[in-house]
Coordinates of C-alpha atoms and ligand atoms in Angstrom, one line a residue:
M47 CA -6.5 -6.9 -10.1
P48 CA -2.9 -5.9 -10.8
E49 CA -1.7 -7.2 -14.1
R50 CA 0.6 -10.4 -14.1
V51 CA 4.3 -11.1 -14.9
Y52 CA 4.7 -14.5 -15.7
I53 CA 7.9 -16.2 -14.3
F54 CA 9.7 -18.4 -16.5
D55 CA 12.5 -20.1 -14.8
T56 CA 15.3 -21.7 -16.8
T57 CA 17.5 -22.9 -13.9
L58 CA 17.4 -26.3 -15.1
R59 CA 18.6 -25.0 -18.8
D60 CA 20.8 -22.0 -18.5
G61 CA 21.5 -22.5 -14.7
E62 CA 22.7 -25.9 -15.5
Q63 CA 24.8 -24.5 -18.2
S64 CA 26.9 -22.9 -15.4
P65 CA 30.5 -24.0 -15.4
G66 CA 30.8 -27.0 -13.1
V67 CA 27.2 -27.8 -13.0
S68 CA 25.8 -31.0 -14.3
L69 CA 22.1 -32.6 -12.7
N70 CA 21.2 -35.9 -12.8
I71 CA 17.4 -37.0 -13.7
R72 CA 16.6 -37.0 -10.0
E73 CA 18.1 -34.0 -9.3
K74 CA 16.3 -32.4 -11.8
L75 CA 13.0 -33.6 -10.8
Q76 CA 13.6 -32.8 -7.4
I77 CA 14.1 -29.0 -8.5
A78 CA 11.4 -28.9 -10.8
H79 CA 8.7 -30.4 -8.3
Q80 CA 10.2 -27.6 -5.7
L81 CA 9.6 -24.9 -8.8
A82 CA 6.4 -26.2 -9.5
R83 CA 5.7 -25.7 -5.4
L84 CA 7.3 -22.3 -5.6
N85 CA 4.6 -21.5 -8.4
V86 CA 6.4 -20.5 -11.3
D87 CA 4.6 -20.1 -14.6
I88 CA 7.0 -21.8 -17.0
I89 CA 9.8 -24.4 -16.1
E90 CA 12.5 -24.3 -19.1
A91 CA 13.6 -28.1 -18.3
G92 CA 16.5 -28.4 -20.8
F93 CA 17.9 -28.7 -24.3
P94 CA 16.8 -32.0 -25.6
F95 CA 18.7 -32.2 -28.8
A96 CA 22.2 -31.5 -26.8
S97 CA 22.5 -34.8 -25.3
A98 CA 20.8 -38.0 -24.6
G99 CA 21.1 -37.0 -20.8
D100 CA 19.2 -33.7 -21.5
F101 CA 16.4 -35.4 -23.5
R102 CA 15.9 -37.7 -20.5
G103 CA 15.8 -34.8 -17.8
V104 CA 13.4 -33.0 -19.9
Q105 CA 11.2 -35.9 -20.5
A106 CA 11.0 -36.8 -17.0
V107 CA 10.1 -33.4 -16.0
A108 CA 7.5 -33.3 -18.5
R109 CA 6.2 -36.5 -17.6
E110 CA 6.0 -35.9 -13.8
V111 CA 5.6 -32.4 -12.8
R112 CA 2.0 -30.9 -13.0
G113 CA 0.4 -27.7 -12.8
V114 CA 3.0 -25.9 -14.7
T115 CA 3.9 -25.5 -18.3
V116 CA 7.2 -27.2 -19.3
A117 CA 9.3 -25.8 -22.2
A118 CA 12.1 -27.3 -24.2
L119 CA 14.6 -25.2 -25.9
A120 CA 15.6 -25.7 -29.6
R121 CA 17.4 -24.1 -32.1
A122 CA 15.7 -22.8 -35.3
S123 CA 16.0 -25.9 -37.1
A124 CA 13.6 -29.1 -37.7
P125 CA 15.8 -31.9 -35.9
D126 CA 16.2 -29.6 -32.8
I127 CA 12.2 -28.7 -32.6
D128 CA 11.3 -32.4 -33.5
R129 CA 13.5 -33.7 -30.5
A130 CA 12.3 -31.1 -28.1
W131 CA 8.3 -31.8 -29.1
E132 CA 9.5 -35.9 -28.2
A133 CA 10.6 -34.7 -25.1
I134 CA 7.9 -32.5 -23.9
Q135 CA 4.8 -33.9 -25.6
D136 CA 3.6 -35.8 -22.1
A137 CA 3.5 -32.3 -20.6
E138 CA 0.2 -31.2 -18.9
Q139 CA 1.1 -27.7 -20.9
P140 CA 3.9 -28.2 -23.6
R141 CA 5.8 -25.3 -24.6
I142 CA 8.4 -25.0 -27.7
H143 CA 11.2 -22.4 -27.2
T144 CA 12.9 -22.0 -30.5
F145 CA 15.7 -19.3 -31.1
I146 CA 18.2 -17.9 -33.6
A147 CA 20.5 -14.9 -33.2
T148 CA 19.3 -11.5 -34.8
S149 CA 22.5 -9.5 -34.1
D150 CA 25.0 -8.7 -36.8
I151 CA 27.7 -10.0 -35.1
H152 CA 25.9 -13.3 -34.7
M153 CA 24.8 -13.6 -37.8
Q154 CA 28.0 -12.9 -39.6
H155 CA 30.3 -14.6 -37.5
K156 CA 28.6 -17.3 -35.8
L157 CA 25.7 -18.4 -38.3
R158 CA 27.2 -17.1 -41.6
M159 CA 24.0 -16.1 -42.8
S160 CA 22.2 -13.1 -44.0
R161 CA 19.3 -10.9 -42.6
E162 CA 16.8 -12.7 -44.8
A163 CA 17.8 -16.1 -44.2
V164 CA 17.6 -15.6 -40.8
L165 CA 14.1 -14.1 -40.9
E166 CA 13.0 -16.9 -43.1
T167 CA 14.6 -19.7 -40.8
A168 CA 12.9 -18.0 -37.6
V169 CA 9.3 -18.0 -39.5
E170 CA 9.9 -21.9 -40.5
A171 CA 11.0 -23.1 -37.1
V172 CA 7.9 -21.3 -35.4
K173 CA 5.6 -23.0 -38.2
R174 CA 7.3 -26.2 -37.5
A175 CA 6.7 -25.8 -33.6
K176 CA 3.5 -24.7 -34.0
G177 CA 2.5 -27.9 -36.1
Y178 CA 2.9 -29.7 -32.6
T179 CA 1.8 -27.3 -29.8
S180 CA -0.1 -23.8 -29.8
D181 CA 2.3 -22.4 -26.9
V182 CA 5.3 -21.1 -28.8
E183 CA 8.0 -19.3 -27.8
F184 CA 10.6 -17.3 -30.3
S185 CA 13.7 -16.0 -28.9
A186 CA 16.2 -13.5 -30.9
E187 CA 19.2 -14.3 -29.6
D188 CA 21.7 -11.2 -28.7
A189 CA 18.3 -9.0 -29.6
F190 CA 19.7 -6.3 -27.5
R191 CA 22.9 -5.7 -30.0
S192 CA 20.5 -6.4 -32.9
D193 CA 19.4 -3.8 -35.1
V194 CA 15.8 -2.7 -33.6
E195 CA 14.4 -2.4 -37.0
F196 CA 15.6 -5.8 -38.1
L197 CA 14.4 -7.4 -35.0
C198 CA 10.6 -5.8 -35.1
R199 CA 10.6 -7.4 -38.4
V200 CA 11.5 -10.9 -37.2
L201 CA 9.3 -10.6 -34.3
A202 CA 6.3 -9.3 -36.6
A203 CA 7.1 -12.4 -38.8
V204 CA 7.1 -15.0 -35.9
I205 CA 4.1 -13.6 -34.3
A206 CA 2.2 -13.7 -37.6
A207 CA 3.3 -17.3 -37.8
G208 CA 2.0 -18.2 -34.6
A209 CA 4.6 -17.5 -31.9
T210 CA 2.4 -16.8 -28.6
T211 CA 5.8 -15.2 -26.5
V212 CA 8.7 -13.3 -28.3
N213 CA 11.6 -13.3 -26.0
I214 CA 14.2 -10.2 -26.1
P215 CA 17.6 -11.5 -24.3
D216 CA 20.2 -9.3 -23.4
T217 CA 22.4 -12.4 -24.4
V218 CA 25.8 -10.9 -23.3
G219 CA 24.6 -8.8 -20.2
Y220 CA 25.9 -5.7 -22.5
A221 CA 22.5 -3.4 -21.7
M222 CA 22.5 -0.3 -19.2
P223 CA 19.0 -0.4 -17.5
D224 CA 17.7 3.0 -19.1
E225 CA 18.5 1.9 -22.5
F226 CA 17.2 -1.8 -22.3
G227 CA 14.0 -0.2 -21.0
E228 CA 13.8 2.1 -24.1
F229 CA 14.5 -0.7 -26.3
I230 CA 11.7 -2.8 -25.1
R231 CA 9.4 0.5 -25.8
Q232 CA 10.7 0.7 -29.0
V233 CA 10.1 -3.1 -29.7
L234 CA 6.7 -2.7 -28.3
E235 CA 5.8 0.4 -30.8
G236 CA 7.7 -0.9 -33.8
T237 CA 6.2 -4.7 -33.9
P238 CA 3.1 -4.9 -35.7
G239 CA 1.1 -7.7 -34.0
I240 CA 3.0 -7.5 -30.7
E241 CA -0.2 -7.0 -28.7
K242 CA -0.9 -10.8 -29.9
A243 CA 2.1 -12.1 -27.9
V244 CA 3.3 -11.8 -24.4
V245 CA 6.7 -9.8 -24.5
S246 CA 9.2 -11.7 -22.6
V247 CA 13.1 -10.3 -21.4
H248 CA 16.2 -12.8 -20.4
C249 CA 19.1 -10.8 -19.1
H250 CA 22.4 -11.9 -18.6
N251 CA 24.6 -10.5 -15.5
D252 CA 27.8 -9.8 -17.2
L253 CA 27.7 -6.2 -15.5
G254 CA 25.8 -7.2 -12.8
L255 CA 22.6 -5.7 -14.2
A256 CA 20.5 -8.4 -15.2
V257 CA 17.8 -7.9 -12.3
A258 CA 17.7 -3.9 -12.9
N259 CA 17.6 -4.5 -16.9
S260 CA 14.6 -6.9 -16.1
L261 CA 12.5 -4.6 -14.0
A262 CA 13.5 -1.6 -16.4
A263 CA 11.9 -3.9 -19.5
V264 CA 8.9 -5.0 -17.1
R265 CA 8.3 -1.1 -16.5
N266 CA 8.3 -0.7 -20.4
G267 CA 5.8 -3.3 -21.0
A268 CA 7.5 -6.8 -21.0
R269 CA 5.3 -9.1 -19.2
Q270 CA 7.4 -12.5 -18.8
V271 CA 10.9 -12.3 -17.2
E272 CA 13.2 -15.3 -17.7
C273 CA 15.2 -16.1 -14.6
T274 CA 17.2 -18.5 -12.3
V275 CA 17.1 -19.5 -8.6
N276 CA 20.3 -17.7 -7.1
G277 CA 20.9 -16.2 -10.3
I278 CA 23.1 -19.0 -11.7
G279 CA 23.5 -19.4 -15.8
E280 CA 25.9 -19.0 -18.4
R281 CA 29.2 -17.1 -17.2
A282 CA 27.8 -14.6 -14.5
G283 CA 24.7 -15.8 -14.8
N284 CA 20.9 -14.6 -15.2
A285 CA 18.8 -12.5 -13.7
A286 CA 18.0 -13.9 -10.3
L287 CA 14.1 -15.1 -9.7
E288 CA 13.9 -14.4 -6.0
E289 CA 15.4 -10.8 -6.6
V290 CA 12.9 -9.8 -9.6
V291 CA 10.0 -11.4 -7.7
M292 CA 10.7 -9.6 -4.3
A293 CA 11.5 -6.4 -6.2
L294 CA 8.2 -6.3 -7.8
Y295 CA 6.4 -7.5 -4.5
T296 CA 8.2 -5.0 -2.3
R297 CA 7.8 -2.1 -4.6
R298 CA 4.4 -3.0 -6.0
E299 CA 3.1 0.5 -5.5
K300 CA 5.7 1.5 -8.2
Y301 CA 5.1 -1.4 -10.6
G302 CA 1.3 -2.1 -9.8
L303 CA 2.1 -5.8 -11.1
T304 CA 2.0 -9.1 -9.5
T305 CA 3.5 -12.7 -10.0
G306 CA 2.0 -16.0 -8.9
I307 CA 5.1 -16.7 -6.8
R308 CA 4.7 -18.2 -3.5
T309 CA 7.2 -16.2 -2.0
E310 CA 7.6 -18.6 1.2
E311 CA 9.0 -21.3 -0.7
I312 CA 11.6 -18.8 -2.3
Y313 CA 14.4 -19.8 0.7
R314 CA 13.8 -23.4 0.6
T315 CA 14.0 -23.3 -3.4
S316 CA 17.2 -21.2 -3.2
K317 CA 18.7 -23.9 -0.7
L318 CA 17.8 -26.7 -2.8
V319 CA 19.3 -25.6 -5.7
S320 CA 22.5 -24.6 -4.2
T321 CA 22.9 -27.9 -2.4
L322 CA 22.2 -30.1 -5.9
T323 CA 24.3 -27.8 -8.0
G324 CA 27.0 -27.4 -5.4
M325 CA 26.9 -23.5 -6.0
P326 CA 26.9 -21.9 -2.7
V327 CA 25.3 -18.6 -2.4
Q328 CA 27.3 -15.4 -1.6
F329 CA 27.0 -14.5 1.9
N330 CA 25.7 -11.0 1.1
K331 CA 23.4 -12.2 -1.8
A332 CA 20.1 -10.1 -1.9
I333 CA 17.2 -12.1 -0.4
V334 CA 18.5 -15.6 0.1
G335 CA 22.4 -15.0 1.4
K336 CA 23.1 -15.8 4.9
N337 CA 23.6 -12.1 5.7
A338 CA 20.6 -10.8 4.1
F339 CA 18.7 -10.2 7.1
L340 CA 21.1 -10.1 9.8
H341 CA 21.9 -6.8 11.6
E342 CA 25.4 -6.3 13.3
S343 CA 25.6 -2.8 14.0
G344 CA 24.4 -2.1 17.6
I345 CA 22.3 0.9 16.0
H346 CA 20.7 -1.2 13.6
Q347 CA 20.0 -4.1 16.1
D348 CA 18.6 -1.5 18.3
G349 CA 16.1 0.2 15.6
V350 CA 15.0 -3.2 14.5
L351 CA 14.0 -4.7 18.0
K352 CA 11.8 -1.1 18.4
E353 CA 10.2 -1.7 15.0
R354 CA 11.0 -4.1 12.3
T355 CA 10.9 -1.9 9.3
T356 CA 13.5 0.8 10.3
Y357 CA 16.1 -1.3 8.7
E358 CA 14.1 -4.2 7.1
I359 CA 12.2 -3.5 4.0
I360 CA 11.3 -7.3 3.7
N361 CA 9.7 -9.5 6.6
P362 CA 12.5 -12.8 6.4
S363 CA 9.5 -14.9 7.1
L364 CA 7.8 -13.6 3.8
V365 CA 10.7 -15.6 1.8
G366 CA 10.7 -18.5 4.0
I367 CA 13.5 -17.4 6.3
N368 CA 12.1 -18.5 10.0
P369 CA 14.5 -18.2 13.0
S370 CA 15.9 -21.7 13.6
N371 CA 13.7 -23.1 16.3
L372 CA 15.5 -25.9 18.5
V373 CA 13.3 -28.6 17.5
L374 CA 14.4 -32.1 18.3
G375 CA 16.7 -34.2 20.2
K376 CA 17.9 -37.4 20.8
H377 CA 15.1 -38.3 23.1
S378 CA 12.7 -37.2 20.2
G379 CA 10.6 -40.1 18.9
R380 CA 9.7 -41.1 15.5
H381 CA 6.1 -39.5 15.6
A382 CA 7.7 -36.1 16.4
F383 CA 10.2 -36.3 14.0
R384 CA 7.8 -36.9 11.2
E385 CA 5.4 -34.2 12.3
R386 CA 8.0 -31.6 12.4
L387 CA 9.3 -32.7 8.8
R388 CA 5.5 -32.5 7.5
E389 CA 5.4 -28.8 9.2
L390 CA 8.5 -28.2 6.9
G391 CA 6.4 -29.6 3.9
F392 CA 8.1 -33.2 3.4
E393 CA 5.8 -36.1 3.6
L394 CA 7.9 -39.2 4.6
R395 CA 6.7 -42.8 4.6
G396 CA 8.0 -46.3 4.5
D397 CA 11.8 -46.7 3.9
E398 CA 12.4 -43.1 3.1
L399 CA 10.9 -42.3 7.1
N400 CA 13.1 -45.2 8.2
Q401 CA 16.5 -44.0 6.4
A402 CA 16.0 -40.6 7.4
F403 CA 15.0 -41.3 11.3
V404 CA 18.4 -43.6 11.5
R405 CA 20.5 -40.7 10.2
F406 CA 18.5 -38.2 12.7
K407 CA 19.2 -40.6 15.6
E408 CA 22.7 -41.0 14.8
L409 CA 23.4 -37.0 14.5
A410 CA 21.3 -36.5 17.6
D411 CA 23.8 -38.6 19.4
T412 CA 26.3 -36.3 18.7
K413 CA 24.8 -32.8 18.6
K414 CA 22.3 -31.8 21.4
H415 CA 19.8 -29.8 19.3
I416 CA 18.6 -30.6 15.8
T417 CA 17.2 -27.7 14.1
D418 CA 15.3 -27.0 11.2
E419 CA 18.2 -26.5 9.2
D420 CA 19.8 -29.7 10.4
L421 CA 16.9 -31.7 9.4
E422 CA 16.9 -30.6 5.7
A423 CA 20.5 -31.1 5.5
I424 CA 19.5 -34.4 6.8
L425 CA 16.9 -35.1 4.1
D426 CA 19.7 -33.8 1.3
E427 CA 21.9 -36.6 2.3
T428 CA 19.3 -39.5 2.9
I429 CA 16.0 -39.1 0.8
R430 CA 17.2 -37.0 -2.0
Q431 CA 19.9 -39.4 -3.1
V432 CA 20.7 -41.9 -5.8
P433 CA 20.8 -45.4 -4.8
S434 CA 23.6 -46.2 -2.9
T435 CA 26.0 -48.8 -4.5
F436 CA 28.7 -47.6 -2.1
E437 CA 27.8 -47.3 1.8
L438 CA 29.8 -45.9 4.5
E439 CA 30.5 -48.6 7.2
Y440 CA 33.1 -46.7 9.2
L441 CA 36.0 -44.4 9.1
H442 CA 39.0 -44.7 11.4
I443 CA 41.6 -41.9 11.0
F444 CA 45.1 -41.6 12.7
T445 CA 46.3 -38.1 12.5
G446 CA 48.2 -35.4 14.6
T447 CA 51.0 -33.1 14.0
T448 CA 53.8 -35.5 14.0
V449 CA 52.3 -38.5 12.4
K450 CA 51.7 -39.4 8.7
P451 CA 47.8 -39.1 8.3
T452 CA 46.4 -42.5 8.0
A453 CA 42.9 -43.8 7.1
V454 CA 41.0 -47.0 7.5
I455 CA 37.7 -47.3 5.6
G456 CA 34.9 -49.9 5.8
L457 CA 32.4 -49.5 3.0
L458 CA 29.6 -51.9 1.7
I459 CA 30.1 -52.1 -2.0
E460 CA 26.7 -53.5 -3.2
G461 CA 25.8 -55.1 0.2
E462 CA 29.8 -57.0 0.3
F463 CA 31.8 -55.9 3.2
V464 CA 35.2 -54.2 2.0
Q465 CA 38.3 -52.6 4.1
D466 CA 41.3 -50.6 2.8
V467 CA 43.8 -48.7 4.5
S468 CA 45.7 -45.5 3.0
C469 CA 48.2 -42.9 4.2
G470 CA 47.8 -39.1 3.0
N471 CA 49.1 -35.9 2.8
G472 CA 46.3 -34.8 5.3
P473 CA 43.2 -36.8 6.9
V474 CA 41.1 -35.9 4.0
D475 CA 43.7 -37.0 1.5
A476 CA 44.0 -40.2 3.4
A477 CA 40.2 -41.0 3.8
Y478 CA 40.0 -40.3 0.1
K479 CA 42.6 -42.5 -1.0
A480 CA 41.4 -45.2 1.3
I481 CA 38.1 -44.9 -0.6
E482 CA 39.9 -45.0 -3.8
K483 CA 41.6 -48.3 -3.1
A484 CA 38.5 -49.7 -1.8
T485 CA 36.0 -49.3 -4.8
G486 CA 38.8 -49.1 -7.5
R487 CA 37.6 -45.9 -8.8
K488 CA 39.7 -42.5 -9.0
Y489 CA 38.8 -39.1 -10.3
A490 CA 40.2 -35.4 -10.3
L491 CA 39.0 -33.4 -7.2
V492 CA 37.5 -30.1 -8.8
S493 CA 36.6 -28.3 -5.5
Y494 CA 35.9 -29.4 -1.9
V495 CA 34.1 -26.9 0.4
I496 CA 33.2 -27.0 3.6
D497 CA 30.2 -25.4 5.5
A498 CA 28.7 -25.4 8.5
V499 CA 24.8 -26.2 8.6
T500 CA 24.2 -24.0 11.6
G501 CA 26.2 -22.0 14.2
G502 CA 28.5 -23.1 17.0
T503 CA 30.8 -25.3 17.7
D504 CA 28.5 -28.5 17.7
A505 CA 27.0 -27.5 14.2
L506 CA 26.5 -30.3 11.5
A507 CA 29.4 -29.8 9.2
S508 CA 28.3 -30.1 5.2
V509 CA 31.0 -31.0 2.8
T510 CA 30.3 -30.5 -0.9
V511 CA 32.9 -32.0 -3.4
K512 CA 33.0 -31.9 -7.1
V513 CA 34.7 -34.2 -9.2
R514 CA 35.6 -34.4 -12.8
D515 CA 34.9 -37.9 -14.8
E516 CA 36.0 -37.2 -18.5
D517 CA 33.7 -34.3 -19.6
R518 CA 31.5 -34.3 -16.7
V519 CA 31.5 -32.8 -13.3
Y520 CA 29.7 -34.5 -10.3
T521 CA 28.7 -33.1 -7.4
G522 CA 28.6 -35.0 -3.7
R523 CA 27.5 -34.0 -0.4
G524 CA 28.2 -35.1 3.0
V525 CA 26.8 -34.2 6.5
S526 CA 27.8 -35.0 9.9
A527 CA 29.1 -33.7 13.2
D528 CA 32.6 -34.7 12.2
V529 CA 34.2 -32.8 9.5
L530 CA 36.5 -35.9 8.3
E531 CA 33.1 -38.2 8.4
A532 CA 31.2 -35.6 6.2
S533 CA 34.0 -35.1 3.7
A534 CA 34.3 -39.2 3.2
R535 CA 30.4 -39.2 3.0
A536 CA 30.6 -36.8 0.5
Y537 CA 33.2 -38.5 -1.5
V538 CA 30.9 -41.8 -1.4
N539 CA 28.1 -39.9 -2.4
V540 CA 29.6 -38.5 -5.6
L541 CA 31.0 -42.0 -6.4
N542 CA 27.4 -43.3 -6.0
K543 CA 26.0 -40.6 -8.1
I544 CA 28.7 -41.4 -11.1
V545 CA 27.8 -45.0 -10.9
Y546 CA 24.0 -44.2 -11.1
D547 CA 24.8 -42.0 -14.1
E548 CA 26.7 -44.9 -16.0
K549 CA 24.0 -47.4 -15.1
T550 CA 21.1 -44.7 -16.7
R551 CA 23.1 -44.1 -19.6
K552 CA 23.7 -48.0 -20.5
Q553 CA 19.9 -48.5 -19.7
H554 CA 19.0 -46.0 -22.6
N555 CA 21.7 -46.9 -25.0
Ligands
LIG193 O1 21.0 -15.9 -23.4 C1 20.2 -16.2 -24.3 O2 20.3 -15.2 -25.2 C2 19.5 -17.6 -24.4 C3 18.7 -18.0 -25.2 C4 18.6 -19.2 -25.9 C5 17.0 -17.3 -24.7 O3 19.7 -18.4 -23.4
LIG194 ZN1 20.6 -17.1 -21.8

């Protein structure tokens, strides 16, 4: 049996630290459930001390998601660790992940602490965490820029205090693969007691080397990789889970290692994370980008048709990318609809099924063939949503090259019908202004992205908007065969999320 590399997913913690990303509890739960289906070993669900919202998110994941270790991040301080434990105590397998920086630059300028004080604080933190749970991870922040001898002393001390995993981050993405591999080898050789702990790495992507560095570390003895779906995270992000996993799999003859990941869930997970965070995946992104398995040149196409492996090192179906089959149309019944969803892994019943089916029928009236990707988009828009305070009843737009764009909007606001009208610089602007008048809510638009769910001029349009409300950015999405309707739906969706967030915050205050 090949040795195992543990996959520690930090999409919900480091990934959520991506600029402009903020997930509500429902969204965190959806992602966490999908990560469990993907079969990651550890889900880092958040940083409970950071905010009440973070605490609730971590707690919800710990209470609901089974079959996986749930970790919470805590600085090396008693209040942080206590709060982390409070959030994860109901998890099936709880882990406290505590950290302090060990590089001179961080100790001098950020912490203003001596080496000895840092060492002592790290040990105290691990002991405190150990009082709560046997599964304790210690991270030496900015480890790669630390003095390796001092780092080894800290790691030996925290292992003696009970840390079961020790993590060596390249916090600022500074390392080169050969250097990082060598660094891990030195740590393994220079740390007494290291065999009692799992050695982990956590690489940032500032120089585009996070995956390469993680693999170099694994080659030199690391057995846990911290990563995020689509590589999202602070600044340029973290090592991309899908790339690490597929590199280990595709080149298994080189590494002789395995992960527990169900690779067929990779593509779906990537799409879910992209949809809910509102962070698009670049077209040429390895493994999950739109172009990752497309062959444009005639020579390549010819080769692939003759023998797939001439130009494809991974079979797309291995990561869950299957050619979009034309599945359903407007004559398809409820039974066929439900069966197809079941085949795609979605078990819908009752109200959820009704809602999704109604939306499917509406779309099937305007688009002849509804593909699997369309179905997923419909689900994103219906069942994967927060409760609707606002519902779009209708949108009428008057526009053209010689008229001032004008929108009439009909909304249900908590069940009551409201209509309003507005002009704008363009049809979307007019629609958004009409919605703002009808709801009495107005926010700064941070971004507006339009995408086609599938190819063809009859493709469904998917619009993602981000708006800012004080210090938070919210993401909304709308899908329709009509671009303007999709735009209005996206805006209504983001308003629903803001109201939902306000209500949950009030409930917990
Ligand atoms: O990048 C980093 O060092 C981190 C630690 C908290 C693990 O995210
Ligand atoms: Zn990080």
